[in-house]
Amino acid sequence: MRFDELERRYEEAQAALARAETPEALESWRTAWMGRKGAITALTRQIRDLPKEERPAFGQRINEVKAALEAAYEARAAEVKAEALAQELAEGAVDITLPGRPLNVGHLHLTTQTLREIYAIFERMGFEVYEAPEVELGYYNFDLLNIPPYHPARDMWDTFWVDDDLLLRTHTSPGQIRVMRERYPEPIRVILPGKVYRYEQITARSEHQFYQVEGLAVGRHITMSDLIGTLTEFTRMFYGEHRRTRVRGSYFPFTEPSIEIDTDCILCGGKGCPVCKYTGWLEIAGAGMVHPVVLQNGGYDPDEWSGFAFGLGVERPAMMKYGVKDIRLFYGNDLRFLRQF
Ligand code: FA5
């Protein structure tokens, strides 16, 4: 009878163990069957109630059952642990078929793109790129360009002085003198790109730091029609055939005669807006025939040589080409703007 109960309990314990699927269930099983108050332990206690002769056989069987259940428990515990690990791996695993996170790739700034377009156009017309310093002697920025210290034209370009002699250049024109002095007596056809600085109020059309591309051609028979032809060709290639340009008489101390080139304002379609100062036109370049004094300062005899020069903005032509309404957007570092180009 006791043997029957032991075998029945043994089977029940095995079945219950097979149903335990979590570490918690295993623990409960262990307490319920093998613990101090567990069912198998309770059977052990019954040994003393048995007739003496049955005790050894029953004791031996109970020990076998206990050992078998311990072993089964260990095996089941290992299984449950392996299943839990497999599940954890499946849940937290890396799916190598997922597409990777996109890398943020930058691109060239609108100003750099525009500069490169400008270089490409002038390269096709035979101009080479020449670089001149951004921190410049006042002597080159003004005096050698026919702007003596007392001359009121100095007021057109106020800037940031580094010391009594050095300044942040107000335009790329001082580079003209540097090329001429370096290249004499060769004919010259160069563009001089770079940053320029002005102490002036920032508005939708004016920055205190911006880019210019200077142009200089010096030769034996260079005339105003070469200048107008070159700039007209530039605007045609930069904007396309449809854009209107106009040439106006102007004044610069370092050119004589002087002109300015305007394009029709695409922001307002010519109706007038703050960027074009309500004229329908925006100046993109100042230009003219190199003043004889400037040719002389560069080492070229004005009786033998002539030349033209121009100073083209970079941001303003870009505004007119791409419809940028405010020049402050260029260097405001707002990615919503920069990503559009
Ligand atoms: C000059 O700087 C002359 N050096 C240009 C020149 C060169 C004339 C050679 C004759 C011969 P101006 O100050 O007008 O000129 O500037 C030339 C161009 O730079 C303007 O047409 C405009 O496109 C751009 N520019 C001028 N001021 C600003 C500004 N504050 N912000 C943005 N662009 C400007």
Tab-separated table of C-alpha atoms and ligand atoms in Angstrom:
chain	number	residue	atom	x	y	z
A	1	MET	CA	0.000	0.000	0.000
A	2	ARG	CA	2.753	2.453	0.990
A	3	PHE	CA	4.705	1.328	-2.050
A	4	ASP	CA	1.688	2.064	-4.269
A	5	GLU	CA	1.385	5.532	-2.809
A	6	LEU	CA	5.115	6.159	-3.253
A	7	GLU	CA	4.979	5.144	-6.933
A	8	ARG	CA	1.867	7.241	-7.523
A	9	ARG	CA	3.480	10.239	-5.861
A	10	TYR	CA	6.601	9.673	-7.904
A	11	GLU	CA	4.611	9.792	-11.160
A	12	GLU	CA	2.689	12.851	-10.057
A	13	ALA	CA	5.922	14.604	-9.131
A	14	GLN	CA	7.412	13.811	-12.555
A	15	ALA	CA	4.291	15.092	-14.352
A	16	ALA	CA	4.275	18.288	-12.250
A	17	LEU	CA	7.958	18.851	-13.008
A	18	ALA	CA	7.342	18.516	-16.740
A	19	ARG	CA	4.687	21.251	-16.478
A	20	ALA	CA	7.048	23.715	-14.718
A	21	GLU	CA	8.104	26.210	-17.367
A	22	THR	CA	9.590	29.094	-15.430
A	23	PRO	CA	12.212	29.388	-12.692
A	24	GLU	CA	9.402	30.415	-10.312
A	25	ALA	CA	7.325	27.325	-11.162
A	26	LEU	CA	10.415	25.145	-10.634
A	27	GLU	CA	10.996	26.669	-7.243
A	28	SER	CA	7.376	26.021	-6.205
A	29	TRP	CA	7.709	22.459	-7.427
A	30	ARG	CA	10.816	21.955	-5.333
A	31	THR	CA	9.103	23.270	-2.212
A	32	ALA	CA	5.941	21.258	-2.835
A	33	TRP	CA	7.712	17.944	-3.430
A	34	MET	CA	11.188	17.953	-2.051
A	35	GLY	CA	11.062	20.658	0.657
A	36	ARG	CA	10.940	20.109	4.403
A	37	LYS	CA	7.157	19.945	4.251
A	38	GLY	CA	7.074	18.444	0.763
A	39	ALA	CA	5.141	15.353	-0.305
A	40	ILE	CA	8.184	13.090	-0.752
A	41	THR	CA	9.679	14.189	2.566
A	42	ALA	CA	6.324	13.385	4.208
A	43	LEU	CA	6.560	9.830	2.830
A	44	THR	CA	10.035	9.451	4.309
A	45	ARG	CA	8.602	10.189	7.712
A	46	GLN	CA	6.168	7.317	7.315
A	47	ILE	CA	8.983	4.760	7.382
A	48	ARG	CA	8.796	4.475	11.139
A	49	ASP	CA	5.097	3.429	10.883
A	50	LEU	CA	5.984	0.450	8.727
A	51	PRO	CA	6.547	-3.069	9.999
A	52	LYS	CA	10.266	-3.500	10.658
A	53	GLU	CA	10.898	-5.934	7.803
A	54	GLU	CA	9.435	-3.604	5.177
A	55	ARG	CA	11.398	-0.583	6.269
A	56	PRO	CA	14.701	-1.229	4.405
A	57	ALA	CA	13.083	-1.893	1.041
A	58	PHE	CA	10.792	1.109	1.349
A	59	GLY	CA	13.669	3.297	2.547
A	60	GLN	CA	15.793	2.218	-0.375
A	61	ARG	CA	12.998	2.872	-2.873
A	62	ILE	CA	12.301	6.269	-1.414
A	63	ASN	CA	15.987	7.165	-1.731
A	64	GLU	CA	15.936	6.029	-5.377
A	65	VAL	CA	12.844	8.123	-6.042
A	66	LYS	CA	14.379	11.154	-4.323
A	67	ALA	CA	17.625	10.787	-6.288
A	68	ALA	CA	15.708	10.350	-9.551
A	69	LEU	CA	13.561	13.422	-8.813
A	70	GLU	CA	16.636	15.502	-7.882
A	71	ALA	CA	18.267	14.523	-11.169
A	72	ALA	CA	15.049	15.227	-13.100
A	73	TYR	CA	14.807	18.590	-11.360
A	74	GLU	CA	18.368	19.532	-12.351
A	75	ALA	CA	17.710	18.469	-15.940
A	76	ARG	CA	14.442	20.387	-16.111
A	77	ALA	CA	16.053	23.476	-14.519
A	78	ALA	CA	18.776	23.404	-17.189
A	79	GLU	CA	16.100	23.116	-19.911
A	80	VAL	CA	14.093	26.041	-18.511
A	81	LYS	CA	17.239	28.166	-18.279
A	82	ALA	CA	18.187	27.360	-21.889
A	83	GLU	CA	14.660	28.176	-23.095
A	84	ALA	CA	14.715	31.518	-21.222
A	85	LEU	CA	18.081	32.384	-22.775
A	86	ALA	CA	16.892	31.465	-26.254
A	87	GLN	CA	13.834	33.670	-25.812
A	88	GLU	CA	15.928	36.556	-24.512
A	89	LEU	CA	18.216	36.268	-27.519
A	90	ALA	CA	15.294	36.149	-29.929
A	91	GLU	CA	13.774	39.283	-28.398
A	92	GLY	CA	16.946	41.336	-28.113
A	93	ALA	CA	18.740	40.027	-31.144
A	94	VAL	CA	20.106	42.299	-33.888
A	95	ASP	CA	18.266	41.861	-37.161
A	96	ILE	CA	21.111	42.050	-39.616
A	97	THR	CA	18.666	42.360	-42.528
A	98	LEU	CA	17.442	45.791	-41.285
A	99	PRO	CA	18.728	48.749	-43.331
A	100	GLY	CA	21.424	50.728	-41.485
A	101	ARG	CA	20.892	54.203	-40.042
A	102	PRO	CA	21.568	56.776	-42.752
A	103	LEU	CA	24.810	58.731	-42.297
A	104	ASN	CA	24.439	62.496	-42.307
A	105	VAL	CA	26.422	63.568	-45.324
A	106	GLY	CA	27.017	67.287	-45.688
A	107	HIS	CA	27.326	69.177	-48.941
A	108	LEU	CA	28.877	72.329	-50.281
A	109	HIS	CA	27.520	75.615	-48.982
A	110	LEU	CA	25.493	77.675	-51.448
A	111	THR	CA	28.260	80.292	-51.516
A	112	THR	CA	30.893	77.682	-52.407
A	113	GLN	CA	28.638	76.229	-55.088
A	114	THR	CA	28.089	79.704	-56.535
A	115	LEU	CA	31.812	80.517	-56.420
A	116	ARG	CA	32.537	77.327	-58.339
A	117	GLU	CA	29.918	78.191	-60.954
A	118	ILE	CA	31.544	81.612	-61.323
A	119	TYR	CA	35.030	80.089	-61.668
A	120	ALA	CA	33.805	77.672	-64.335
A	121	ILE	CA	32.270	80.472	-66.395
A	122	PHE	CA	35.336	82.714	-66.267
A	123	GLU	CA	37.632	79.764	-66.867
A	124	ARG	CA	35.834	79.234	-70.184
A	125	MET	CA	36.616	82.855	-71.024
A	126	GLY	CA	40.309	82.342	-70.283
A	127	PHE	CA	40.560	83.765	-66.725
A	128	GLU	CA	42.747	82.120	-64.098
A	129	VAL	CA	42.087	82.256	-60.332
A	130	TYR	CA	44.496	84.382	-58.287
A	131	GLU	CA	44.322	84.655	-54.502
A	132	ALA	CA	45.192	87.770	-52.522
A	133	PRO	CA	45.282	88.374	-48.737
A	134	GLU	CA	42.144	89.065	-46.687
A	135	VAL	CA	44.129	91.035	-44.105
A	136	GLU	CA	45.512	93.801	-46.255
A	137	LEU	CA	47.566	96.957	-45.998
A	138	GLY	CA	45.443	100.098	-46.022
A	139	TYR	CA	47.927	101.323	-48.626
A	140	TYR	CA	46.793	98.611	-51.062
A	141	ASN	CA	43.132	98.741	-50.108
A	142	PHE	CA	42.929	102.535	-50.602
A	143	ASP	CA	46.020	104.570	-51.567
A	144	LEU	CA	47.259	102.490	-54.507
A	145	LEU	CA	43.676	102.328	-55.782
A	146	ASN	CA	43.663	106.094	-56.149
A	147	ILE	CA	41.912	106.778	-52.838
A	148	PRO	CA	44.216	109.103	-50.881
A	149	PRO	CA	43.642	109.537	-47.129
A	150	TYR	CA	41.737	112.809	-47.534
A	151	HIS	CA	39.502	111.497	-50.323
A	152	PRO	CA	35.777	111.346	-49.481
A	153	ALA	CA	35.504	108.026	-51.368
A	154	ARG	CA	37.067	106.336	-48.316
A	155	ASP	CA	33.688	106.797	-46.668
A	156	MET	CA	32.171	104.350	-49.195
A	157	TRP	CA	34.082	101.532	-47.515
A	158	ASP	CA	34.401	101.646	-43.752
A	159	THR	CA	36.030	98.569	-42.256
A	160	PHE	CA	37.715	96.859	-39.301
A	161	TRP	CA	41.284	97.984	-38.733
A	162	VAL	CA	43.787	95.544	-37.228
A	163	ASP	CA	46.331	98.290	-36.452
A	164	ASP	CA	47.266	101.654	-38.003
A	165	ASP	CA	48.320	100.070	-41.311
A	166	LEU	CA	46.443	96.779	-41.580
A	167	LEU	CA	42.753	96.228	-42.163
A	168	LEU	CA	40.295	93.525	-43.188
A	169	ARG	CA	39.989	94.316	-46.881
A	170	THR	CA	36.794	96.086	-47.889
A	171	HIS	CA	36.873	94.718	-51.417
A	172	THR	CA	38.933	92.361	-53.563
A	173	SER	CA	40.297	95.296	-55.625
A	174	PRO	CA	43.670	95.582	-53.787
A	175	GLY	CA	44.461	92.212	-55.373
A	176	GLN	CA	44.581	94.049	-58.721
A	177	ILE	CA	47.753	95.863	-57.627
A	178	ARG	CA	49.311	92.627	-56.336
A	179	VAL	CA	48.725	90.768	-59.634
A	180	MET	CA	49.942	93.668	-61.740
A	181	ARG	CA	53.129	94.040	-59.712
A	182	GLU	CA	53.756	90.318	-59.942
A	183	ARG	CA	52.906	89.841	-63.632
A	184	TYR	CA	54.349	92.956	-65.308
A	185	PRO	CA	55.018	93.049	-68.285
A	186	GLU	CA	52.682	90.163	-69.149
A	187	PRO	CA	49.088	90.732	-70.236
A	188	ILE	CA	46.686	89.740	-67.435
A	189	ARG	CA	43.378	87.907	-67.301
A	190	VAL	CA	42.562	86.830	-63.746
A	191	ILE	CA	39.713	86.583	-61.259
A	192	LEU	CA	40.392	87.150	-57.555
A	193	PRO	CA	37.778	85.567	-55.304
A	194	GLY	CA	37.504	85.884	-51.542
A	195	LYS	CA	35.969	87.282	-48.406
A	196	VAL	CA	35.639	90.992	-47.801
A	197	TYR	CA	34.587	92.931	-44.718
A	198	ARG	CA	32.694	96.132	-44.124
A	199	TYR	CA	31.604	98.027	-41.097
A	200	GLU	CA	28.043	98.452	-42.200
A	201	GLN	CA	24.504	97.822	-41.195
A	202	ILE	CA	23.238	94.293	-41.812
A	203	THR	CA	19.985	94.185	-43.770
A	204	ALA	CA	18.167	91.779	-46.104
A	205	ARG	CA	20.565	92.819	-48.915
A	206	SER	CA	23.782	93.674	-47.033
A	207	GLU	CA	26.129	91.658	-44.837
A	208	HIS	CA	29.202	92.925	-42.974
A	209	GLN	CA	31.193	89.980	-44.310
A	210	PHE	CA	30.582	88.626	-47.785
A	211	TYR	CA	32.315	87.350	-50.898
A	212	GLN	CA	33.431	89.114	-54.035
A	213	VAL	CA	35.040	87.942	-57.233
A	214	GLU	CA	37.291	90.600	-58.700
A	215	GLY	CA	38.104	90.451	-62.392
A	216	LEU	CA	41.085	92.084	-64.074
A	217	ALA	CA	42.154	92.098	-67.702
A	218	VAL	CA	45.158	94.148	-68.785
A	219	GLY	CA	46.385	94.210	-72.381
A	220	ARG	CA	47.276	96.434	-75.302
A	221	HIS	CA	43.861	97.153	-76.795
A	222	ILE	CA	41.291	96.418	-74.137
A	223	THR	CA	38.148	98.550	-74.376
A	224	MET	CA	34.863	99.158	-72.593
A	225	SER	CA	33.077	96.890	-75.070
A	226	ASP	CA	35.330	93.987	-73.950
A	227	LEU	CA	34.192	94.682	-70.377
A	228	ILE	CA	30.495	94.885	-71.218
A	229	GLY	CA	30.792	91.844	-73.499
A	230	THR	CA	32.492	89.822	-70.754
A	231	LEU	CA	29.933	90.740	-68.087
A	232	THR	CA	26.986	90.218	-70.439
A	233	GLU	CA	28.339	86.787	-71.326
A	234	PHE	CA	28.782	86.050	-67.640
A	235	THR	CA	25.169	86.945	-66.792
A	236	ARG	CA	23.916	84.939	-69.773
A	237	MET	CA	25.856	81.865	-68.669
A	238	PHE	CA	25.087	82.285	-64.974
A	239	TYR	CA	21.360	83.050	-65.169
A	240	GLY	CA	20.391	81.783	-68.610
A	241	GLU	CA	19.187	83.753	-71.647
A	242	HIS	CA	15.949	84.947	-70.083
A	243	ARG	CA	17.401	87.268	-67.415
A	244	ARG	CA	17.493	91.005	-68.064
A	245	THR	CA	20.626	92.968	-67.187
A	246	ARG	CA	21.376	96.653	-67.433
A	247	VAL	CA	24.509	98.761	-67.380
A	248	ARG	CA	24.546	102.068	-65.500
A	249	GLY	CA	27.146	104.779	-65.301
A	250	SER	CA	28.727	104.894	-61.820
A	251	TYR	CA	31.766	106.106	-59.933
A	252	PHE	CA	34.762	104.324	-58.473
A	253	PRO	CA	38.098	106.122	-57.829
A	254	PHE	CA	40.032	103.226	-59.378
A	255	THR	CA	38.153	103.008	-62.702
A	256	GLU	CA	37.425	105.599	-65.363
A	257	PRO	CA	34.810	105.413	-66.738
A	258	SER	CA	32.942	103.359	-64.150
A	259	ILE	CA	29.764	101.341	-64.491
A	260	GLU	CA	27.498	99.085	-62.463
A	261	ILE	CA	25.709	95.974	-63.678
A	262	ASP	CA	22.218	95.233	-62.410
A	263	THR	CA	19.893	92.286	-62.962
A	264	ASP	CA	16.126	92.449	-62.713
A	265	CYS	CA	15.027	91.425	-59.223
A	266	ILE	CA	13.500	87.951	-59.365
A	267	LEU	CA	12.265	88.230	-55.797
A	268	CYS	CA	9.561	90.750	-56.696
A	269	GLY	CA	9.509	90.243	-60.476
A	270	GLY	CA	10.587	93.868	-60.927
A	271	LYS	CA	7.708	95.311	-58.877
A	272	GLY	CA	9.948	96.498	-56.034
A	273	CYS	CA	10.903	94.997	-52.650
A	274	PRO	CA	13.338	95.678	-49.759
A	275	VAL	CA	16.100	93.643	-51.431
A	276	CYS	CA	16.080	95.774	-54.609
A	277	LYS	CA	15.279	98.913	-52.603
A	278	TYR	CA	11.998	99.161	-54.553
A	279	THR	CA	13.761	99.749	-57.895
A	280	GLY	CA	13.117	96.335	-59.491
A	281	TRP	CA	16.894	95.992	-60.098
A	282	LEU	CA	19.746	94.673	-57.928
A	283	GLU	CA	23.383	95.635	-58.511
A	284	ILE	CA	25.580	92.588	-58.831
A	285	ALA	CA	28.881	94.177	-59.844
A	286	GLY	CA	30.812	97.397	-59.994
A	287	ALA	CA	33.202	97.740	-62.921
A	288	GLY	CA	35.060	100.026	-65.267
A	289	MET	CA	38.233	100.702	-67.203
A	290	VAL	CA	41.270	100.543	-64.916
A	291	HIS	CA	42.209	104.117	-63.955
A	292	PRO	CA	45.566	105.260	-65.450
A	293	VAL	CA	46.890	105.995	-61.952
A	294	VAL	CA	46.083	102.428	-60.871
A	295	LEU	CA	47.745	100.958	-63.986
A	296	GLN	CA	50.793	103.046	-63.150
A	297	ASN	CA	50.752	101.916	-59.495
A	298	GLY	CA	50.731	98.347	-60.806
A	299	GLY	CA	53.745	99.064	-63.026
A	300	TYR	CA	51.944	99.305	-66.389
A	301	ASP	CA	52.369	102.420	-68.562
A	302	PRO	CA	48.838	103.737	-69.261
A	303	ASP	CA	49.970	105.109	-72.636
A	304	GLU	CA	50.713	101.565	-73.785
A	305	TRP	CA	48.391	99.437	-71.721
A	306	SER	CA	44.697	99.488	-70.914
A	307	GLY	CA	42.505	97.222	-68.855
A	308	PHE	CA	39.119	96.571	-67.369
A	309	ALA	CA	38.204	95.485	-63.860
A	310	PHE	CA	35.035	94.391	-62.130
A	311	GLY	CA	34.008	93.452	-58.598
A	312	LEU	CA	31.199	90.953	-58.565
A	313	GLY	CA	29.227	90.101	-55.432
A	314	VAL	CA	28.667	86.378	-54.806
A	315	GLU	CA	25.724	86.198	-52.401
A	316	ARG	CA	23.652	88.767	-54.312
A	317	PRO	CA	23.923	87.012	-57.678
A	318	ALA	CA	23.092	83.738	-55.835
A	319	MET	CA	20.025	85.424	-54.284
A	320	MET	CA	18.891	86.488	-57.744
A	321	LYS	CA	19.499	83.059	-59.224
A	322	TYR	CA	17.985	80.905	-56.473
A	323	GLY	CA	15.336	83.282	-55.110
A	324	VAL	CA	16.866	83.826	-51.653
A	325	LYS	CA	14.931	86.664	-50.031
A	326	ASP	CA	17.366	87.592	-47.270
A	327	ILE	CA	21.176	87.601	-47.388
A	328	ARG	CA	21.316	86.893	-43.620
A	329	LEU	CA	20.185	83.319	-44.371
A	330	PHE	CA	23.568	82.522	-45.948
A	331	TYR	CA	25.514	82.544	-42.681
A	332	GLY	CA	22.692	82.009	-40.176
A	333	ASN	CA	23.548	78.277	-40.166
A	334	ASP	CA	19.925	77.202	-40.312
A	335	LEU	CA	19.962	73.704	-41.811
A	336	ARG	CA	16.426	74.155	-43.171
A	337	PHE	CA	17.885	76.804	-45.470
A	338	LEU	CA	21.232	75.155	-46.234
A	339	ARG	CA	19.654	71.809	-47.145
A	340	GLN	CA	17.630	73.390	-49.939
A	341	PHE	CA	20.701	73.790	-52.152
B	1	FA5	C1	33.339	97.508	-54.899
B	1	FA5	O1	33.597	96.858	-53.905
B	1	FA5	C2	34.376	97.727	-55.973
B	1	FA5	N1	35.661	97.277	-55.493
B	1	FA5	C3	33.955	96.998	-57.218
B	1	FA5	C4	34.790	97.310	-58.400
B	1	FA5	C5	35.859	96.498	-58.729
B	1	FA5	C6	34.512	98.425	-59.191
B	1	FA5	C7	36.646	96.779	-59.833
B	1	FA5	C8	35.276	98.723	-60.282
B	1	FA5	C9	36.341	97.879	-60.590
B	1	FA5	P1	30.807	97.785	-54.382
B	1	FA5	O2	30.981	98.332	-53.032
B	1	FA5	O3	29.701	98.325	-55.191
B	1	FA5	O4	32.114	97.962	-55.212
B	1	FA5	O5	30.636	96.212	-54.260
B	1	FA5	C10	30.621	95.348	-55.399
B	1	FA5	C11	29.551	94.284	-55.286
B	1	FA5	O6	29.674	93.598	-54.035
B	1	FA5	C12	28.127	94.845	-55.265
B	1	FA5	O7	27.666	95.019	-56.580
B	1	FA5	C13	27.376	93.758	-54.534
B	1	FA5	O8	27.067	92.677	-55.417
B	1	FA5	C14	28.395	93.275	-53.548
B	1	FA5	N2	28.183	93.923	-52.231
B	1	FA5	C15	28.555	95.168	-51.868
B	1	FA5	N3	28.237	95.398	-50.588
B	1	FA5	C16	27.665	94.283	-50.129
B	1	FA5	C17	27.130	93.870	-48.857
B	1	FA5	N4	27.165	94.652	-47.791
B	1	FA5	N5	26.598	92.626	-48.746
B	1	FA5	C18	26.600	91.807	-49.811
B	1	FA5	N6	27.086	92.104	-51.019
B	1	FA5	C19	27.619	93.343	-51.186
